[in-house]
Each structure stands twice: as C-alpha cells, then as structure tokens.
Short mmCIF file of C-alpha atoms and ligand atoms in Angstrom, two decimals:
data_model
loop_
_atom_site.label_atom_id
_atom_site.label_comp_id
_atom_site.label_asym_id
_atom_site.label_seq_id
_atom_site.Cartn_x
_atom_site.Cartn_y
_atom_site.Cartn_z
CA UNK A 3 -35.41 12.43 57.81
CA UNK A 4 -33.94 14.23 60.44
CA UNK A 5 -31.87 11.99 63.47
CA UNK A 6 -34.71 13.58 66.19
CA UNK A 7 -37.97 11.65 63.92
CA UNK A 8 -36.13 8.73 64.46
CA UNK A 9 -38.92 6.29 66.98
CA UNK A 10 -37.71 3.77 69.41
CA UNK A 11 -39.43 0.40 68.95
CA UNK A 12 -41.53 0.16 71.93
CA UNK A 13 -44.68 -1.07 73.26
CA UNK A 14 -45.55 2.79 74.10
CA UNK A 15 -44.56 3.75 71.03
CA UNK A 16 -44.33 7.71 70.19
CA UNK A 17 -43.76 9.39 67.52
CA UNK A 18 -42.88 13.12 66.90
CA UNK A 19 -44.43 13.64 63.73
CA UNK A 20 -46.74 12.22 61.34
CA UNK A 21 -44.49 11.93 59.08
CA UNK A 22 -42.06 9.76 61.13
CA UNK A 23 -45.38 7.56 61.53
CA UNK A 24 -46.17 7.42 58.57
CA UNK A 25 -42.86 6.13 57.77
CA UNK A 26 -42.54 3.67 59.86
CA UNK A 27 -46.01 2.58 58.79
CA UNK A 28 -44.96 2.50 55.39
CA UNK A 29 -41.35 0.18 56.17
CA UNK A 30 -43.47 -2.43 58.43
CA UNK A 31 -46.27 -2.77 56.23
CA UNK A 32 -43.43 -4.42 53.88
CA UNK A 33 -41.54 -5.76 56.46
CA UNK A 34 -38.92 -3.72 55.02
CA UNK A 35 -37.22 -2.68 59.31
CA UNK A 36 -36.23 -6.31 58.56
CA UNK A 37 -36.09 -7.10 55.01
CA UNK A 38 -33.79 -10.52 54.94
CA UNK A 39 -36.05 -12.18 57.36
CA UNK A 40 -38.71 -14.31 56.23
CA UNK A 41 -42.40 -13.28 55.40
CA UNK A 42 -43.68 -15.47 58.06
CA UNK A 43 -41.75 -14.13 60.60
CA UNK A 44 -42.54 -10.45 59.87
CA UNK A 45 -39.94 -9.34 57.62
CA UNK A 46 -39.47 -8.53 53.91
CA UNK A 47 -38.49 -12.20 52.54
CA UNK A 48 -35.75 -10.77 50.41
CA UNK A 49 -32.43 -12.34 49.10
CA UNK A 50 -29.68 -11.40 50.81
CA UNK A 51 -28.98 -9.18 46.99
CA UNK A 52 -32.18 -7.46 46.99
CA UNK A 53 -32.09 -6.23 50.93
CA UNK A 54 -28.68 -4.70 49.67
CA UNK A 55 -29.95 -2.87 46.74
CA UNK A 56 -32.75 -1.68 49.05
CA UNK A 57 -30.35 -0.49 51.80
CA UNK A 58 -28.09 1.27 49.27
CA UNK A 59 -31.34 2.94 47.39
CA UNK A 60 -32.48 4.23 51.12
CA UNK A 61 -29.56 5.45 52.17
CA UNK A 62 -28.93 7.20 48.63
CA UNK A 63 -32.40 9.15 49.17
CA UNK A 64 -30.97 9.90 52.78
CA UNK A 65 -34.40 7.77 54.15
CA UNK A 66 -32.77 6.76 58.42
CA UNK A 67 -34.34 3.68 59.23
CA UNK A 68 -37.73 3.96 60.62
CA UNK A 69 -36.91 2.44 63.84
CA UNK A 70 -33.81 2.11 66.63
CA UNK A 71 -34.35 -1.46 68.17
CA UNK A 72 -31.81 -4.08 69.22
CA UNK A 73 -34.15 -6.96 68.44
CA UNK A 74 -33.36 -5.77 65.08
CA UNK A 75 -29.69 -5.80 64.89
CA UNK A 76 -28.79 -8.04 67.89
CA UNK A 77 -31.53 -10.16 69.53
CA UNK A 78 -33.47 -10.94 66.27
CA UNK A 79 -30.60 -12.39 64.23
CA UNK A 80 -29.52 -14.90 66.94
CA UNK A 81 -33.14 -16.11 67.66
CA UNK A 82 -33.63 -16.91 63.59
CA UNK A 83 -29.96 -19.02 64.42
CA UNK A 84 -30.63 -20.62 67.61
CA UNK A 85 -34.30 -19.95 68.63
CA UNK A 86 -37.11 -22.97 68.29
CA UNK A 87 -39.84 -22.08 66.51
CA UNK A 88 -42.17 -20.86 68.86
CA UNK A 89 -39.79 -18.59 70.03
CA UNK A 90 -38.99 -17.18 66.72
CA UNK A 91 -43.00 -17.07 66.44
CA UNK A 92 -43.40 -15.60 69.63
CA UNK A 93 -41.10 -12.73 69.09
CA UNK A 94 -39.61 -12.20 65.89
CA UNK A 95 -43.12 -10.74 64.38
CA UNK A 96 -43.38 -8.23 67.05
CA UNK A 97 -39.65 -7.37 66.83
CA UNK A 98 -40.13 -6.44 63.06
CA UNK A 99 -43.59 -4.18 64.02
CA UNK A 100 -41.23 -3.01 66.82
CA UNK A 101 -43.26 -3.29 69.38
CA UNK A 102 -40.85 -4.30 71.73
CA UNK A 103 -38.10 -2.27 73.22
CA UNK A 104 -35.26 -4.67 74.47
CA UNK A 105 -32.29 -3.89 76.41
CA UNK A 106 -29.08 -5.62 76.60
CA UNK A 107 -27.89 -7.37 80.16
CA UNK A 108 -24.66 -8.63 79.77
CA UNK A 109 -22.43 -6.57 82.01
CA UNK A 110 -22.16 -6.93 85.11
CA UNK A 111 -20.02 -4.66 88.38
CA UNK A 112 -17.30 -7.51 87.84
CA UNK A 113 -17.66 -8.79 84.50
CA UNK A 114 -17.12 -6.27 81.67
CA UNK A 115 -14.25 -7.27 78.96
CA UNK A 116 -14.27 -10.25 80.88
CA UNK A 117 -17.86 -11.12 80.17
CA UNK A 118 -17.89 -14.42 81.07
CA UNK A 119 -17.48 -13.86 85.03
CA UNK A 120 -21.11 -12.92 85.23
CA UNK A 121 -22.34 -13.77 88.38
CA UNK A 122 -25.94 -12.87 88.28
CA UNK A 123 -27.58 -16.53 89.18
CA UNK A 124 -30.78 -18.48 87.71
CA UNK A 125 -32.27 -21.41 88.93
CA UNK A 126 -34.57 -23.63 87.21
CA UNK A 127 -37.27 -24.90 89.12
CA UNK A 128 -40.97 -25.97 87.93
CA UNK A 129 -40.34 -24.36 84.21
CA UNK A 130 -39.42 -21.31 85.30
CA UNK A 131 -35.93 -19.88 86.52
CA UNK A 132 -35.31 -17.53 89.62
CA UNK A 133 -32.88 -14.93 88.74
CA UNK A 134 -30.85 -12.83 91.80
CA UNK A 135 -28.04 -9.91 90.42
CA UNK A 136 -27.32 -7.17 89.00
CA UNK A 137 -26.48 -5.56 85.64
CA UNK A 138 -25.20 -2.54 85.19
CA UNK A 139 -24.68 0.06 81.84
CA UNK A 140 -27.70 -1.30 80.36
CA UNK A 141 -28.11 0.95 77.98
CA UNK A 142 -32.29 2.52 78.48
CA UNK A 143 -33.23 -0.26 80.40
CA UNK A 144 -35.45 2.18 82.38
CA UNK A 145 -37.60 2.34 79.03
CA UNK A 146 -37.44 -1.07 78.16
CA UNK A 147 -39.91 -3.96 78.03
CA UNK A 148 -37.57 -6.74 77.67
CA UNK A 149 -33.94 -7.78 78.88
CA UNK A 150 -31.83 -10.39 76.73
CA UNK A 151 -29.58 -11.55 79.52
CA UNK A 152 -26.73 -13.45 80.80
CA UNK A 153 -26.90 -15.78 83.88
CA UNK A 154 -24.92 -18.15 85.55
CA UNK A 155 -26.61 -21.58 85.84
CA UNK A 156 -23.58 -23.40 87.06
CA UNK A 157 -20.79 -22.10 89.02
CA UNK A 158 -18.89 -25.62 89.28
CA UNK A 159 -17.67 -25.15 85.52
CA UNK A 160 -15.05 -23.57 83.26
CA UNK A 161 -16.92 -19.82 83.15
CA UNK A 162 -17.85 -20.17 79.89
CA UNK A 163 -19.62 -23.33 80.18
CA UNK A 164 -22.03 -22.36 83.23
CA UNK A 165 -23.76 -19.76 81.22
CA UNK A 166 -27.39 -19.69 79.95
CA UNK A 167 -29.21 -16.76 77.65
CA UNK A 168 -32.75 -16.07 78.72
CA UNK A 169 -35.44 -13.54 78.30
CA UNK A 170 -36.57 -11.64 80.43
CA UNK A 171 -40.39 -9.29 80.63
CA UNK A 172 -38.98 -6.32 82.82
CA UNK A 173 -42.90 -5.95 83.55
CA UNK A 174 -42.83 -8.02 87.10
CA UNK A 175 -42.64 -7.10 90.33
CA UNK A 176 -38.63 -7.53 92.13
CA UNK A 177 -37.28 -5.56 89.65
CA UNK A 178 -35.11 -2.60 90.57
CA UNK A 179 -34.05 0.06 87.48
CA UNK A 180 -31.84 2.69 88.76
CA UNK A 181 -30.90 4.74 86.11
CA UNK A 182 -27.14 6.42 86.54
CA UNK A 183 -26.70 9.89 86.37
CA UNK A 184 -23.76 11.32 83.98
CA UNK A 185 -21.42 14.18 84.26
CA UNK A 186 -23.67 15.56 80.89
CA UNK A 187 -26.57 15.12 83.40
CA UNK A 188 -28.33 12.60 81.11
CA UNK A 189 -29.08 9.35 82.01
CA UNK A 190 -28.55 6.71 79.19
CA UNK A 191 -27.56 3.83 81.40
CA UNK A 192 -28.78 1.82 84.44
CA UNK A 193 -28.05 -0.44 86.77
CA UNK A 194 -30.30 -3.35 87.36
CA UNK A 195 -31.28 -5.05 90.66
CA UNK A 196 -33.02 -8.71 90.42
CA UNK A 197 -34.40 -9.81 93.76
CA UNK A 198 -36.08 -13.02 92.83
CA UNK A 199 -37.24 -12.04 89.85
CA UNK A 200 -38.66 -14.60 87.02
CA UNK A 201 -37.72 -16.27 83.04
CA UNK A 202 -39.83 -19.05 81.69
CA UNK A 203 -38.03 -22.06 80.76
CA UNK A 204 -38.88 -21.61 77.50
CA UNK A 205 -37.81 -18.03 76.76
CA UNK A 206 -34.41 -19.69 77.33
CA UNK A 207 -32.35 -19.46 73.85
CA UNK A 208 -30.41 -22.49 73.25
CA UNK A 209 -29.93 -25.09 76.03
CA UNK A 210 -29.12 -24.44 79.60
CA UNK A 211 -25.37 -23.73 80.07
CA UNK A 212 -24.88 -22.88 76.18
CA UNK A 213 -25.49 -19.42 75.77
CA UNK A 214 -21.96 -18.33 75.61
CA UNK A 215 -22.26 -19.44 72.35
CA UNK A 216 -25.55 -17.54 71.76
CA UNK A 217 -23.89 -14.10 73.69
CA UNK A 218 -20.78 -14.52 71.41
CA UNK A 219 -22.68 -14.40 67.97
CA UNK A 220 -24.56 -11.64 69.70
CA UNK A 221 -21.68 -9.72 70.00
CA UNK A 222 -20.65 -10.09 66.11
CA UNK A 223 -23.75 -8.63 65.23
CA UNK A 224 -23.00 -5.96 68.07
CA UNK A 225 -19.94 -5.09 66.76
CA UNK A 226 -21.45 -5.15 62.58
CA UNK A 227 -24.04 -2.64 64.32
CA UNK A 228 -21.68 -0.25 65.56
CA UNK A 229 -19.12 -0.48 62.20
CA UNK A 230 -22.53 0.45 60.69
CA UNK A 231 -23.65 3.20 62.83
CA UNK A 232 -21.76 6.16 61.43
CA UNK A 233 -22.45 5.20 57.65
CA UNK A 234 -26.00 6.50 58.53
CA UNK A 235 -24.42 10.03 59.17
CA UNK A 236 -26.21 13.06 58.52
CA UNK A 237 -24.96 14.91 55.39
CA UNK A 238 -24.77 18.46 56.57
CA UNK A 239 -22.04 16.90 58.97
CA UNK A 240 -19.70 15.36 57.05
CA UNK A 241 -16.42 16.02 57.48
CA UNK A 242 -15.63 18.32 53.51
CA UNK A 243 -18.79 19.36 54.16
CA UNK A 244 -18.39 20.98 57.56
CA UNK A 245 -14.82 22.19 56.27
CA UNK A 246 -16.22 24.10 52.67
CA UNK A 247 -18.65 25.88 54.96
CA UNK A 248 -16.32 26.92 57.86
CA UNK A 249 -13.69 27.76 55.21
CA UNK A 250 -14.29 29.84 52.63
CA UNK A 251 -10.96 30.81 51.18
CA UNK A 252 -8.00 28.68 51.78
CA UNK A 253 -4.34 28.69 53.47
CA UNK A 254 -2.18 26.59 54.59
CA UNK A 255 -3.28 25.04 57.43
CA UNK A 256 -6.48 24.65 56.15
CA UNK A 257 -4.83 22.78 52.98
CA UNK A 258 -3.73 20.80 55.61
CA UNK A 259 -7.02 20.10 57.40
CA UNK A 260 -7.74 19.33 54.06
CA UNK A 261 -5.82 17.26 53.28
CA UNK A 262 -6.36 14.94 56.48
CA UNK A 263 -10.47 14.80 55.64
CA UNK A 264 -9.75 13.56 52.02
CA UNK A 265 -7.24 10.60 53.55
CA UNK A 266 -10.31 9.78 56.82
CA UNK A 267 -12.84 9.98 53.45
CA UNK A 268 -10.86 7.20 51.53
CA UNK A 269 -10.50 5.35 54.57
CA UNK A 270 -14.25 5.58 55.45
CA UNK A 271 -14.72 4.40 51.30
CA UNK A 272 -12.40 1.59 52.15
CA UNK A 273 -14.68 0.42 55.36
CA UNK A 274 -17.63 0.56 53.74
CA UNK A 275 -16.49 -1.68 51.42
CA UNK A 276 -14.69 -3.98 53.56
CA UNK A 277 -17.80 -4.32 55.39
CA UNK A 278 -19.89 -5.14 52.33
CA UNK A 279 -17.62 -7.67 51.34
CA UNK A 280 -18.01 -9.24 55.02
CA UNK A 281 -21.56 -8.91 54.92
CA UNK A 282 -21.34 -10.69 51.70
CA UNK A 283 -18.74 -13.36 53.40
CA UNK A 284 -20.41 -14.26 56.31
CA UNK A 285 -23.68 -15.37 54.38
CA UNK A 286 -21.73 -18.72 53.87
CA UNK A 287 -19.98 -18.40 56.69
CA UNK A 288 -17.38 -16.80 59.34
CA UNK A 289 -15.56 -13.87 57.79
CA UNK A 290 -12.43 -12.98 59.42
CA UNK A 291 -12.81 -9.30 57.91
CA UNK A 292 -15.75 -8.93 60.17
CA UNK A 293 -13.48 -9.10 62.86
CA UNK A 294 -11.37 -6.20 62.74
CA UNK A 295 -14.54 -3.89 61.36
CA UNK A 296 -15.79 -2.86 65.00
CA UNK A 297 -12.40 -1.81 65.71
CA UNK A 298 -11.46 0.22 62.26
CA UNK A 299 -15.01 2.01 62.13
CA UNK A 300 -15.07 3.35 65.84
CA UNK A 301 -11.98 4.64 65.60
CA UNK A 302 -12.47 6.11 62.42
CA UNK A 303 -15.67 7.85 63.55
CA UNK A 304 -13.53 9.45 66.77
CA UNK A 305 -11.30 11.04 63.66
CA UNK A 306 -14.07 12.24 61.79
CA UNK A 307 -15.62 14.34 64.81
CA UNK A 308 -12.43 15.37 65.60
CA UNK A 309 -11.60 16.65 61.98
CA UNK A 310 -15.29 18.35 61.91
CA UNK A 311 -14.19 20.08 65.32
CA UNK A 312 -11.11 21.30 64.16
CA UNK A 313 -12.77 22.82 60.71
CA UNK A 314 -15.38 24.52 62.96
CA UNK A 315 -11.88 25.82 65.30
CA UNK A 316 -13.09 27.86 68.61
CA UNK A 317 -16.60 26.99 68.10
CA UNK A 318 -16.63 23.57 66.98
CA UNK A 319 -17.43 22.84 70.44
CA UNK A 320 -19.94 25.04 71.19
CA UNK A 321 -23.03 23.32 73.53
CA UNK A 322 -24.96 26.05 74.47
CA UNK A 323 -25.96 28.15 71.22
CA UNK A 324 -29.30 26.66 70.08
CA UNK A 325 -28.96 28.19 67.31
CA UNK A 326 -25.80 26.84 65.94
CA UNK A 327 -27.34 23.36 64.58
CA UNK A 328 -24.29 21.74 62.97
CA UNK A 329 -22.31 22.92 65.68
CA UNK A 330 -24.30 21.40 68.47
CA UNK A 331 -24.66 17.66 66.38
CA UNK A 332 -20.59 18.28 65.79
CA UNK A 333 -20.18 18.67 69.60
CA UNK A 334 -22.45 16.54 71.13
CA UNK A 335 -21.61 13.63 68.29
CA UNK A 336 -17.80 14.36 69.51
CA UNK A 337 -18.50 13.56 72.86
CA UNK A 338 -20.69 10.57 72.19
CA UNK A 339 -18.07 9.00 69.84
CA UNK A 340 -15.59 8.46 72.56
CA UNK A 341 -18.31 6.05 74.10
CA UNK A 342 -17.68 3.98 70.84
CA UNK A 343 -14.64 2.44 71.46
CA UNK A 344 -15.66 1.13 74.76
CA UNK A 345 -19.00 -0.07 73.91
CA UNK A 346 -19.79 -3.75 72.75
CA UNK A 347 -16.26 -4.15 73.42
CA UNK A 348 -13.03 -1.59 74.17
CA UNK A 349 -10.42 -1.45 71.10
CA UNK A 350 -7.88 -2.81 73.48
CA UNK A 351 -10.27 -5.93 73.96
CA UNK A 352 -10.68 -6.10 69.62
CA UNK A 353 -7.08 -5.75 69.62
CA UNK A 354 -6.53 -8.86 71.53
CA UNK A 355 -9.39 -10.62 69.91
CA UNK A 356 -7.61 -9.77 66.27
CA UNK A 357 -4.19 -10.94 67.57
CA UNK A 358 -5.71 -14.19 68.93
CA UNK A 359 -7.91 -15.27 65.90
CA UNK A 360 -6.54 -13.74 62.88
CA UNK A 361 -2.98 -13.56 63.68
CA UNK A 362 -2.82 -15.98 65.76
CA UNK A 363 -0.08 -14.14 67.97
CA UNK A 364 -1.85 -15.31 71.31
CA UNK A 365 -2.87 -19.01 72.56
C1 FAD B 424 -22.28 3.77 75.35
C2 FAD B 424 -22.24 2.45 76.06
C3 FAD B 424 -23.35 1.64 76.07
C4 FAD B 424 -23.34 0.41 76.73
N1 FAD B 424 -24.48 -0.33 76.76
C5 FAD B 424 -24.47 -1.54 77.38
C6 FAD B 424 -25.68 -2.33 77.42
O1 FAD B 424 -26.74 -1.92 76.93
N2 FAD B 424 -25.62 -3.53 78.03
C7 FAD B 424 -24.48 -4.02 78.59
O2 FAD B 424 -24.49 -5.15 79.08
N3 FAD B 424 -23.33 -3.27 78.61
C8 FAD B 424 -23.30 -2.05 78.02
N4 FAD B 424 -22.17 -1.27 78.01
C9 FAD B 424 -21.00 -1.75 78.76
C10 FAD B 424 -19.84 -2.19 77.85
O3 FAD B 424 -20.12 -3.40 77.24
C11 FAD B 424 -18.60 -2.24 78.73
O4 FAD B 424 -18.33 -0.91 79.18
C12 FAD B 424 -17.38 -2.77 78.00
O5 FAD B 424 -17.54 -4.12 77.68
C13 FAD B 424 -16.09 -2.58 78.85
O6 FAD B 424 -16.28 -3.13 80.12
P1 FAD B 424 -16.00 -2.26 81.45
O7 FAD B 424 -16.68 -0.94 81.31
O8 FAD B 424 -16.34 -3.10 82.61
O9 FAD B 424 -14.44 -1.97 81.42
P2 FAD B 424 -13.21 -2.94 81.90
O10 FAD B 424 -13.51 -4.30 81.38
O11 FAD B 424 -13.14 -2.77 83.38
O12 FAD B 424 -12.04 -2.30 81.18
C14 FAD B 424 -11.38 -1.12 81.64
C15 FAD B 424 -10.22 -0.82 80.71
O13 FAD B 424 -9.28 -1.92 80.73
C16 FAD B 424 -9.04 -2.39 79.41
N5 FAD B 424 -8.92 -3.84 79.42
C17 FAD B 424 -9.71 -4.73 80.07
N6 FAD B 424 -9.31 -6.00 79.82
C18 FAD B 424 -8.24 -5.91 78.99
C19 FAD B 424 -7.38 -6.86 78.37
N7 FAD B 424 -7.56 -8.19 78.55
N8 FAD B 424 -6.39 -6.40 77.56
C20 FAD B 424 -6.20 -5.06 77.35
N9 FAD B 424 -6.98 -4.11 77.93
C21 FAD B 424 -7.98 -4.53 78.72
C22 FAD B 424 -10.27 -1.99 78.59
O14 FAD B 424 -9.94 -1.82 77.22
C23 FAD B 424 -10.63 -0.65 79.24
O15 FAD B 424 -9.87 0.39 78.66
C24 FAD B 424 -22.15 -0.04 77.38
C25 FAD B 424 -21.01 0.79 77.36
C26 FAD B 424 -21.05 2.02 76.73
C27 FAD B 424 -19.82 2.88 76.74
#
C-alpha cells in the first residue's frame, strides 16, 4: 500500500480510497492497529510472540499499517501502565478504532531538551483544572481532537516534581491553534495558545505532580517509534535498489557508492535486530539497548537518504518533476530526515542521556 493511502486516525476520518478503507476496516475489526492490547480494550489480545509474527508477516507482504496515530504508539501504551480503568475504558477502545487524532504538548518557547521547565500552568479547582500557556511544534495540532499535555501544577518544587499529565478535548472555546509556516511552505507544526482553557480532574494520568514519570515513559515509546519509522520504508527506495536502477554498468566510484550502501544495509540488519531484542527485553523490564536505538536509527536513516541522493547524482534532488516518483520520495524523504534527529529528542540530548545511564560518565 502506497505511503499516500495511509489514513490519520481521526474523528473526521478520510480516506483516499476504498481500498485504504477497506483496510483499515479489515485491521480494526481484529483489533489488529493494536494487537498486544487486550480484547476488552479494543485490541487484538495477542502474546507479545504472536503480535511479532504478525508484524513480521505484514511487513513481509509490504501491508503499512492501516493507521498513523500517536495514541497508538505513545499515549495508548502509557495509559494501559498508569491509567485507572475508566480511563483506559474511556479511551483506549476508541484509540484502537482510531477515532481520535491526538497531538503531543510537551514543548514549550522555553522548555525543549530541557522539558521539564514547562511553564504552561493548571489549577485544580471544583474537579476540573484551568490551564493558561503555550505549546509550541505540536506536531498537526491544527487537525487534532485531543492534546496529551504537560503542565505545571506547582512551581515551589524541584521542576520535575511540579509536573502533572492531563488530557485535554481541543474542542472548547479559549483555544488558540496557530499553525507555523515553513521555509517548504507547509505547515506541520503549531503553536498553541491556552487562555483559560479546561481538563477534567479525571482525564489526569497518574496523580497530580507525577507525570514526569508518565512524560518520561512517553518518551521511550517516542523514541521506539521513531527507531521504527524507517523499517516501514518503501521498497522502490531502498538504498541497492535506488543504486541498480541509477547505475547500470559499474566504475569505480560507483563500486564505491557501493560499497558504502552494503556497510549502511548491515548496519540497518544490525538495528533491526537490536531493536527486536529490546522489544523482547523490555517485556520484563528496562532494556538499556532501548536506549541508544533512537539515536543509532535516526542517524542511520539521514545516511540512507543521503546514499539514495548520491546514487540518483544531479537529480537525486529534484522537487519539481512530477514525474520523477522515486526521485521526489528520495528528495523530499532527505529533507524530512534531518527533522529526525531533533525530534522526540536531539542526538546531542541521547548522547548525554547514553553517557549518563549506560556509561555512567555523568552524575
Ligand atoms: C519534526 C518535529 C516534530 C515535533 N513534534 C513535536 C510535537 O508534536 N510536540 C512537541 O511537544 N514537540 C515537538 N517537537 C519539538 C521537539 O521535541 C524539540 O524540537 C526538541 O525536543 C528540541 O528542543 P528545541 O527545539 O527547543 O531545541 P533546544 O532544546 O533549544 O536545542 C537547540 C540545540 O541545542 C542542543 N542542546 C540543547 N541542550 C543540550 C545539552 N544539554 N547538551 C548538548 N546539546 C544540547 C540540541 O541538541 C539542539 O541542537 C517536534 C520537533 C520536530 C523537529
């Protein structure tokens, strides 16, 4: 299935084609867009063994998944770990069906590697808390229905203690979504204005002035998201691929070229199975592996755009010619990858968060 059927989870869903419907019809009626979580909560009720075999047969028969939604990867997987159950009740189900397109509000103007300076305020009073701030880079919040998001709920702490993660329905009045305009002319992020704006008490995920916790497991499945990304990769991209068909007969710098895609190939082998085994790992438990795979798979997937645009040479970035498909994904993918290694975390940030917990080189 091509990357442009894939659907946003969303309650104004739209599809492009049937057949992306159908589809996605096909995965939720099995629970299969979530197939670890349980049956009650929407999703496919398998072991942890069988979800893997059905990820590695899907991905075999080149099937993308049938939706894009962070309550999947990110939101979802905290709530099963710290949500009560009417919240997992309340949300999980439609999460699975994706009917609910959630954006992320963690950063803030001032707060961006250093997350926990958030200064966007809540205040609890008669079961509901009044929220003043601003976000900024959330990623489509303009399209979204719900915000996951940081607030401060106690400024007389350590940063990290005064923290709570709450909910939030974007569909109230006081909101302000301004989307920001890129050089590229597209508009993936916003900023985000809250004037008095509203989160029940109980669509607050763990207790008041705990959710650093909750944002910090977030961020691990962040991270396993984005190692993850570029294993879904389209095959008339990759990397020998894109060479064979640009290069016909060979010389010597293309030998060379060459030579470079087979080493990024075993490395991206190597990943894939690193990650596995961290998947595997972190079923019964932290795995220190996980760790370093945001890091090694973002900067991996710079080199493999940038070894696609040198086998395509003068045209490999070519924008403008509609009619060069591979050349277009190659180009616009090689843009977009740079975004990688600053997103859910800069490399320079993993870096220091490797150093500190695995190596222990900083206290
Ligand atoms: C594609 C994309 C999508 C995003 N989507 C979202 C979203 O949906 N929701 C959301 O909340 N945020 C989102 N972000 C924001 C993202 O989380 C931040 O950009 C990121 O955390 C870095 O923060 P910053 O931009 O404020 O940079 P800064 O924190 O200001 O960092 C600037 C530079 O300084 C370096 N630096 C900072 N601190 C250190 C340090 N201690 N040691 C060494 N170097 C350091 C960084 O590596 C970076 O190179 C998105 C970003 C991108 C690129």
């Amino acid at each position: 299935m091509p990357v442009s059927e894939q659907v946003w989870a969303s309650s104004n869903i739209h599809f492009p084609s049937k057949d992306s419907k159908d589809w996605f019809d096909a995965m939720v009626s099995k629970g299969w867009c979530t197939p670890e979580w349980p049956k009650e909560f929407g999703g496919g009720g398998l072991t942890f063994d069988e979800s893997k075999i059905l990820k590695q047969r899907l991905k075999f028969f080149g099937c993308r998944p049938a939706q894009i939604n962070f309550g999947i990867s990110m939101l979802g997987p905290v709530l099963l770990e710290f949500g009560t159950d009417e919240q997992k009740q309340e949300f999980l189900p439609k999460i699975s069906r994706g009917e609910i397109w959630w954006c992320q509000g963690f950063s803030e103007p001032g707060a961006g590697s250093d997350l926990a300076n958030i200064s966007t305020t809540a205040y609890l009073s008669n079961g509901k808390y009044a929220i003043e701030g601003s976000k900024i880079w959330t990623s489509e919040a303009n399209k979204a229905d719900w915000m996951y998001c940081l607030v401060r709920t106690d400024k007389t702490v350590k940063k990290q203690a005064g923290i709570s993660f709450v909910l939030i329905d974007l569909k109230q009045p006081n909101i302000d979504i301004k989307p920001i305009q890129l050089l590229s002319g597209q508009s993936p992020f916003c900023q985000v204005y809250f004037d008095n704006v509203y989160a029940n008490e109980s669509h607050r995920i763990a207790a008041e002035n705990d959710g650093w916790k909750v944002a910090k497991r977030l961020l691990q499945f962040e991270r396993i998201m984005m190692a993850d990304m570029e294993s879904e990769g389209a095959v008339d991209v990759e990397p020998l691929k894109v060479f064979r068909d640009s290069h016909p007969s060979a010389s010597l710098g293309s030998k060379k070229l060459l030579k470079k895609i087979i080493a990024h190939e075993m490395r991206n082998h190597l990943i894939e199975m690193t990650m596995s085994r961290s998947t595997a790992e972190s079923q019964n438990g932290f795995s220190p592996a996980g760790l370093i795979l945001k890091y090694i798979s973002t900067e991996e997937t710079q080199t493999r755009w940038e070894l696609n645009v040198s086998s395509l040479g003068m045209g490999g970035l070519e924008i403008v010619d509609h009619s060069a498909g591979v050349k277009k994904e190659v180009s616009k993918s090689f843009f977009y990858s740079k975004a990688y290694t600053i997103a859910g975390g800069s490399s320079e940030v993993q870096l220091n968060i490797i150093s500190k917990n695995i190596l222990g080189l900083i206290s």
